[in-house]
Structure formats: C-alpha cells, structure tokens
Short mmCIF file of C-alpha atoms in Angstrom, two decimals:
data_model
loop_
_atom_site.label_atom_id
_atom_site.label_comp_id
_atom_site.label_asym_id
_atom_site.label_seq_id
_atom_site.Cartn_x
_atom_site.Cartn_y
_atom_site.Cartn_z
CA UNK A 1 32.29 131.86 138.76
CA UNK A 2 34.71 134.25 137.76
CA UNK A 3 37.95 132.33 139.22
CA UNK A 4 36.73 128.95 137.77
CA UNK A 5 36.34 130.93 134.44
CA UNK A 6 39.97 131.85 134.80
CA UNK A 7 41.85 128.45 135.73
CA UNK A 8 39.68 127.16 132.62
CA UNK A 9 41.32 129.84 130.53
CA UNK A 10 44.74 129.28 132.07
CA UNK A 11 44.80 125.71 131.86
CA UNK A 12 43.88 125.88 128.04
CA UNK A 13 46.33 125.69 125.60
CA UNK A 14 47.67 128.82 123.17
CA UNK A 15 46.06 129.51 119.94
CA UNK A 16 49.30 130.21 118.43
CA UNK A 17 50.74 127.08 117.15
CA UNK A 18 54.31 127.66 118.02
CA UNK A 19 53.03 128.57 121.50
CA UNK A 20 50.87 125.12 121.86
CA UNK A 21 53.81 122.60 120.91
CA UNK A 22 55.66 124.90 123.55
CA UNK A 23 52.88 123.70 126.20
CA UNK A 24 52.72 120.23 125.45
CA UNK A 25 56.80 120.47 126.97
CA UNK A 26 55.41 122.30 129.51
CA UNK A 27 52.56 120.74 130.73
CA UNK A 28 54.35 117.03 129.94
CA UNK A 29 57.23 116.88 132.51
CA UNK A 30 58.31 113.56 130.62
CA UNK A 31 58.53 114.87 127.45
CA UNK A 32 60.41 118.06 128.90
CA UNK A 33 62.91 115.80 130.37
CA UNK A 34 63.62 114.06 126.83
CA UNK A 35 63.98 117.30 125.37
CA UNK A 36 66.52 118.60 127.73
CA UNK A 37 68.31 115.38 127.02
CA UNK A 38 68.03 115.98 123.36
CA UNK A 39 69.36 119.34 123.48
CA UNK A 40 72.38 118.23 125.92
CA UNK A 41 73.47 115.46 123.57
CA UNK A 42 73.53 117.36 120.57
CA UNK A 43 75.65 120.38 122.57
CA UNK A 44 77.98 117.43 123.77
CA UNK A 45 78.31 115.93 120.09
CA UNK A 46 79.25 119.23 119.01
CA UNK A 47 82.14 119.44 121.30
CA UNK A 48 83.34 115.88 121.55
CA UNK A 49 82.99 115.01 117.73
CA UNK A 50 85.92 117.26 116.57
CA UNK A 51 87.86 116.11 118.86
CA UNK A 52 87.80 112.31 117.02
CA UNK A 53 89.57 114.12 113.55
CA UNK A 54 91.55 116.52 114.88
CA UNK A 55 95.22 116.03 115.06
CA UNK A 56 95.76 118.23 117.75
CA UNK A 57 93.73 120.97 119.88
CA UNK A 58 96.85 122.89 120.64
CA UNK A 59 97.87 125.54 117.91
CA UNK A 60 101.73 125.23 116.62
CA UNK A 61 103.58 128.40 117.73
CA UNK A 62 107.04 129.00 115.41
CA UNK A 63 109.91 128.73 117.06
CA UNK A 64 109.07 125.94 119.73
CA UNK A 65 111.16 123.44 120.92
CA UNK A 66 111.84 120.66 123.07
CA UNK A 67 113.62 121.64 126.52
CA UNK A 68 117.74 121.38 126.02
CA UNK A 69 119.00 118.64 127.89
CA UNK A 70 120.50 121.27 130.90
CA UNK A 71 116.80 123.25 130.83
CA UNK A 72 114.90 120.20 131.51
CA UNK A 73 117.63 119.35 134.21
CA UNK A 74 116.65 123.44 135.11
CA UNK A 75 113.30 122.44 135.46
CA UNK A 76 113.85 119.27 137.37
CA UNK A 77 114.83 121.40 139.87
CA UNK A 78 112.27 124.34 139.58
CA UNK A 79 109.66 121.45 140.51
CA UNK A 80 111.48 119.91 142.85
CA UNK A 81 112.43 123.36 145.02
CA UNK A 82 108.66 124.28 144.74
CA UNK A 83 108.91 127.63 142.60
CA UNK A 84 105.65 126.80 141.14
CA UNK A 85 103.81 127.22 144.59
CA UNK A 86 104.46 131.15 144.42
CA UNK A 87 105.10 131.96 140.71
CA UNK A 88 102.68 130.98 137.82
CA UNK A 89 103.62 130.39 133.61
CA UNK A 90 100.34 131.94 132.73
CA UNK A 91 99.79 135.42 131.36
CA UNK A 92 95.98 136.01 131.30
CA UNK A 93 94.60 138.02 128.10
CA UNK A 94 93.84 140.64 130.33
CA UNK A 95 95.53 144.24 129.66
CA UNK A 96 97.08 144.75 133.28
CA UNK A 97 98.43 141.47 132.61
CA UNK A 98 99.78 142.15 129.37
CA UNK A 99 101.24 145.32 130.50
CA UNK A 100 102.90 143.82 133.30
CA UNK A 101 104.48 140.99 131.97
CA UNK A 102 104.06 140.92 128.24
CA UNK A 103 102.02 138.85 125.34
CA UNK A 104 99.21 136.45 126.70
CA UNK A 105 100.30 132.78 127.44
CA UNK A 106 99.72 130.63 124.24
CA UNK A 107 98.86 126.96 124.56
CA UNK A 108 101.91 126.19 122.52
CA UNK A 109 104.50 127.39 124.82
CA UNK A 110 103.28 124.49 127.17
CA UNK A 111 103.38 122.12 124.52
CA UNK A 112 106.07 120.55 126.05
CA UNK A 113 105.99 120.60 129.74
CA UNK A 114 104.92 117.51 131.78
CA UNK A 115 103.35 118.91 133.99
CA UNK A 116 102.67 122.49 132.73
CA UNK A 117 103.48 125.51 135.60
CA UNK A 118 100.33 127.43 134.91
CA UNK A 119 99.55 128.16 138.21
CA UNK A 120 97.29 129.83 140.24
CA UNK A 121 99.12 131.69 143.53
CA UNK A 122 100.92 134.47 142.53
CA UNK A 123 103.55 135.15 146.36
CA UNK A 124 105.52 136.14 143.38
CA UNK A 125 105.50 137.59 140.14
CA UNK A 126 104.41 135.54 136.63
CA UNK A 127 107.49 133.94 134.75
CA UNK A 128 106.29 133.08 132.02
CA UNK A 129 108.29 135.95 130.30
CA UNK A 130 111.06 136.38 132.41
CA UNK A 131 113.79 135.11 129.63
CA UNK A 132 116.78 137.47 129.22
CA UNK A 133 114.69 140.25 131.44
CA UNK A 134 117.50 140.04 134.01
CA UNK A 135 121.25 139.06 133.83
CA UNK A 136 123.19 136.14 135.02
CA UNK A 137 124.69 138.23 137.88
CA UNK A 138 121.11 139.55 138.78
CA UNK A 139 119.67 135.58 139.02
CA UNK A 140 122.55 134.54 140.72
CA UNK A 141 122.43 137.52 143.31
CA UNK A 142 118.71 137.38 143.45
CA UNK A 143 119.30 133.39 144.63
CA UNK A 144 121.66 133.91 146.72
CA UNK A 145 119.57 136.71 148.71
CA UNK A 146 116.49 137.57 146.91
CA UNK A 147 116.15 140.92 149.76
CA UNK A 148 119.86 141.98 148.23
CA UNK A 149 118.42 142.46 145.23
CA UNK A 150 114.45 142.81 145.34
CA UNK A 151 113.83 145.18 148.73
CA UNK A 152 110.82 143.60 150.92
CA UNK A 153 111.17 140.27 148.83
CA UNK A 154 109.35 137.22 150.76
CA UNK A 155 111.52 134.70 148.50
CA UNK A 156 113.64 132.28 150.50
CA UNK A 157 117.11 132.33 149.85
CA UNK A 158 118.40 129.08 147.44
CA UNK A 159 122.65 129.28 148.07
CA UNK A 160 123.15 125.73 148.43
CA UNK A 161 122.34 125.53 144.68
CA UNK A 162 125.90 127.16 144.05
CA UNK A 163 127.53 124.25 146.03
CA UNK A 164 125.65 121.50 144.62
CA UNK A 165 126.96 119.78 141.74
CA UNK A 166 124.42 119.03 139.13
CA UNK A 167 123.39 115.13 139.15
CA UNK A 168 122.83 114.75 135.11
CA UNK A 169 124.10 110.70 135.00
CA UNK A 170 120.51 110.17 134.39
CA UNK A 171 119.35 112.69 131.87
CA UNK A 172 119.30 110.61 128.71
CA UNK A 173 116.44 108.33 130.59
CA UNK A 174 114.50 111.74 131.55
CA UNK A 175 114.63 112.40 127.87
CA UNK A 176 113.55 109.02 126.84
CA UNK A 177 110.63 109.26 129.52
CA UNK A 178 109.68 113.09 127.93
CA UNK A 179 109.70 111.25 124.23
CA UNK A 180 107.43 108.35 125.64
CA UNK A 181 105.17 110.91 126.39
CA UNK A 182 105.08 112.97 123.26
CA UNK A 183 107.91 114.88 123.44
CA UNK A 184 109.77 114.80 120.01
CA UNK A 185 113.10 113.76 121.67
CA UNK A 186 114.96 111.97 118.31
CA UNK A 187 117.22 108.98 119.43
CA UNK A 188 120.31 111.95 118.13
CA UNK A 189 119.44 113.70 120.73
CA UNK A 190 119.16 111.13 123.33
CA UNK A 191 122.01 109.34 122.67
CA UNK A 192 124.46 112.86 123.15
CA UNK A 193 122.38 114.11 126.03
CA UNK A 194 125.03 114.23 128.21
CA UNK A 195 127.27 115.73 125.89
CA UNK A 196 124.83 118.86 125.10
CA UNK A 197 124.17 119.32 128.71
CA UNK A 198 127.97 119.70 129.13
CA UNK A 199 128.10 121.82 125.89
CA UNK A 200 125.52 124.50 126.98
CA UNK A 201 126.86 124.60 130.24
CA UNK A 202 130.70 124.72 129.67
CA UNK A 203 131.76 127.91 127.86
CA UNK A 204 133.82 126.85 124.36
CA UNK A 205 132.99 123.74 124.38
CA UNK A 206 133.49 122.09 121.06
CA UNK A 207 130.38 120.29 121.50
CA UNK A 208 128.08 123.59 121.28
CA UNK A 209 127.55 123.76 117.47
CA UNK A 210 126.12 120.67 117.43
CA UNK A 211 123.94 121.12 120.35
CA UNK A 212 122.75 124.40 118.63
CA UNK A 213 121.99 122.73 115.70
CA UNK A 214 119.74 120.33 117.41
CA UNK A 215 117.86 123.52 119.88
CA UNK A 216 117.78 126.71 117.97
CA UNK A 217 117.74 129.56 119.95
CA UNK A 218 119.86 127.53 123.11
CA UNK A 219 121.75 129.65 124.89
CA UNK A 220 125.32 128.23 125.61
CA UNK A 221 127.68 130.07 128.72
CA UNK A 222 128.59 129.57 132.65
CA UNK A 223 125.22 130.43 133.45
CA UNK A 224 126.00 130.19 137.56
CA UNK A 225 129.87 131.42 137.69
CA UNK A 226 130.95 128.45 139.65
CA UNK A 227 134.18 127.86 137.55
CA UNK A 228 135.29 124.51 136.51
CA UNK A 229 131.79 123.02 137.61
CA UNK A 230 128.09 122.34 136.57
CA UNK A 231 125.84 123.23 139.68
CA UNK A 232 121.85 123.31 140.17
CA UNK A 233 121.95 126.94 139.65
CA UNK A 234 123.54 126.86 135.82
CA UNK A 235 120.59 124.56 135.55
CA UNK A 236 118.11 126.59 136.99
CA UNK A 237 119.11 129.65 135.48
CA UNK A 238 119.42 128.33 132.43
CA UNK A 239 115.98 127.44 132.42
CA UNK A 240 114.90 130.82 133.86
CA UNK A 241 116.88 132.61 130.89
CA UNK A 242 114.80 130.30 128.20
CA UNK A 243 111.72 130.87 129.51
CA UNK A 244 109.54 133.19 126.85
CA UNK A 245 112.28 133.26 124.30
CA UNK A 246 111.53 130.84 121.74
CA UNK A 247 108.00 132.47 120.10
CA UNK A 248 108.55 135.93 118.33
CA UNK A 249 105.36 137.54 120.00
CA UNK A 250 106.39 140.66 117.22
CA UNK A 251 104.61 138.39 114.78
CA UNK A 252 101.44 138.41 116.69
CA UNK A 253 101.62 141.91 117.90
CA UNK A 254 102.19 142.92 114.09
CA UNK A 255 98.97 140.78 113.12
CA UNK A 256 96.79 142.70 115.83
CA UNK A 257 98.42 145.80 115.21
CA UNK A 258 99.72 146.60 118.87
CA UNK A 259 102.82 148.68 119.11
#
C-alpha cells in the first residue's frame, strides 16, 4: 500500500506552477525535443544574425599593411621551406606567453595572410614577434648553421638560400592574386612591383622613397649580404625582420596599464 501510495505521489504533478509547466517538458519527450530546438535556434540566430550587418569580424589594428612586394616573395618561401611545421604566428593571451614572446596575437596582424601561420607545433620558438629581435648577421648566421648560433638547435640548416637567386618575374601576378582575394593591393602598386621589390632589396636605390611611401614602416637594405644580387634569403629575412613591427603594442599596453 505504501509503495503504490508513493509512485501515485511521484507521478503527480508539482503544485507550484512554475514547477508543473516544467513537468509537462519532462514528462512529454516531444515537447522536450521542440524546446531544445527552440532554444538552439534562438542561440544560433544570435550568433549568425550579426554576422549579415557587420562589415567585418576582424578589429582594424593601426599601422597594418599589405606585405611589400619582397616580404610576400619572403613568405613565398617561408611556406614553401615548411617553417610553419615547427614555428607558430600565434601568441596566446596567456602570461608565460606574453612574457616570452611579447603582446598577445591580434586578429588584425593576420589580416592579410592567405593562409595565416597560426600554428599549432611549436619544434621551435613563436615568431610572431621576432621583427628586429635579432640582426641581419644573426639571421643570416643562424641560416646558415642554426647550432653556430643557437647551441642544441634541432633547425636544419637553409645555405642554399644564399646561392639562389630570387625568382620575382612573377610577383606582380602574386599581388594581383592577394588583391583578388581581399588584399588592398592598388593597381600603383601592382604595376611597380618589380621595381619596389628591387628598391627594398638594393641599398640606395632611387626607387625606395616611393616604395616607402606606398608601405610605411618597410624596411629597405641588403638584407642577406650577397652583394650585387637578390637571393631567397634577402627575401626571407626580410620577411622575418617585418614580422611584429607594424602595430605599436605601447598603445595597448598603455590602455591596460602594463609596464
């Protein structure tokens, strides 16, 4: 008597009215389902809807600029050599990772990059900040023989980059292809692509005003010390030496008042 007494009571609904529309969901599988539906939809509206009026989800950083024309070259070749497989572009907001390497990645500074180099593996250390953190000499020693340099160093040795000459007959159409997809490459800048590439690269050129005038911040030298020559590795380096340079992170430091 007593256990039928208590599955009557337990199958009976609340006397609280908030509690009894609760067990009509509960005791309704069908109408729980609908619910959960409802509830999902809404949760996806509120994400996706935004996303219809917004110009972009990525907030503008000052300073940020398309790649020069002998970075992007730089980069070419970063991709193609497989740096990304052992160093990441991403500085997590975490504080050893701040410490280490500097101010957390913003979405802006891979505004530009088809594909970004985020990564994940980390055989070597982030990037993301290493602009004007080391030398010339010191990148050009360091590819040479990373071990000469950095003792106990895993990184393979790149000398051939020295020797190479840079390949940039086609670097007005790698612009055109980076505009296509976003990248606000004017037709100025396409059309003397060749010409800043040869500016950054060649020390006095008379070209190099006007390339600065179209990338702030560019730096223009021999970046590899291969006289009389553009190779991979003024390229490369180049690209290395830009990388973290173009946002002044004192501005956002100063805002959060870090020191």
């Amino acid at each position: 008597m007593a256990t039928s007494r208590s599955s009557a009571t337990s199958s009976a609904p609340p006397s609280h009215s908030l509690w009894q529309k609760h067990w009509i969901l509960e005791r309704n599988s069908i109408l729980l389902l609908l619910g959960i539906l409802i509830v999902i939809a809404i949760g996806g509206l509120v994400e996706v809807v935004p996303l219809f009026y917004l110009k972009s989800t990525i907030e503008s950083a000052d300073g940020m600029r398309p790649y020069t024309p002998l970075e992007l070259a730089g980069r070419n070749i970063y991709v193609s050599e497989g740096c990304y497989l052992c160093h990441s572009q991403m500085i997590r907001a975490l504080r050893d990772e701040v410490e280490r390497y500097g101010h957390y990645s913003l979405a802006a500074e891979s505004e530009y990059d088809h594909p970004f180099q985020w990564g994940s593996k980390r055989n070597g250390p982030d990037l993301a900040r290493v602009g004007g953190k080391y030398s010339d000499d010191w990148h050009r020693d360091h590819l040479k023989d990373p071990r000469a340099v950095v003792a106990g160093s895993i990184m393979p040795s790149y000398p051939w980059l020295f020797t190479t000459d840079l390949d940039y007959s086609h670097i007005a159409q790698d612009l055109k292809v980076q505009a296509e997809l976003g990248v606000p490459y004017s037709d100025e800048m396409i059309a003397n692509a060749i010409a800043d590439l040869r500016a950054q690269a060649t020390p006095d050129s008379p070209d190099a005003d006007a390339m600065a005038k179209r990338y702030p911040k560019a730096q223009a030298r021999d970046f590899a010390g291969v006289q009389g020559r553009i190779t991979e590795a003024d390229a490369l380096i180049a690209y290395l030496q830009m990388l973290g340079t173009l946002v002044d992170f004192k501005l956002y430091n100063d805002k959060a008042n870090i020191r």
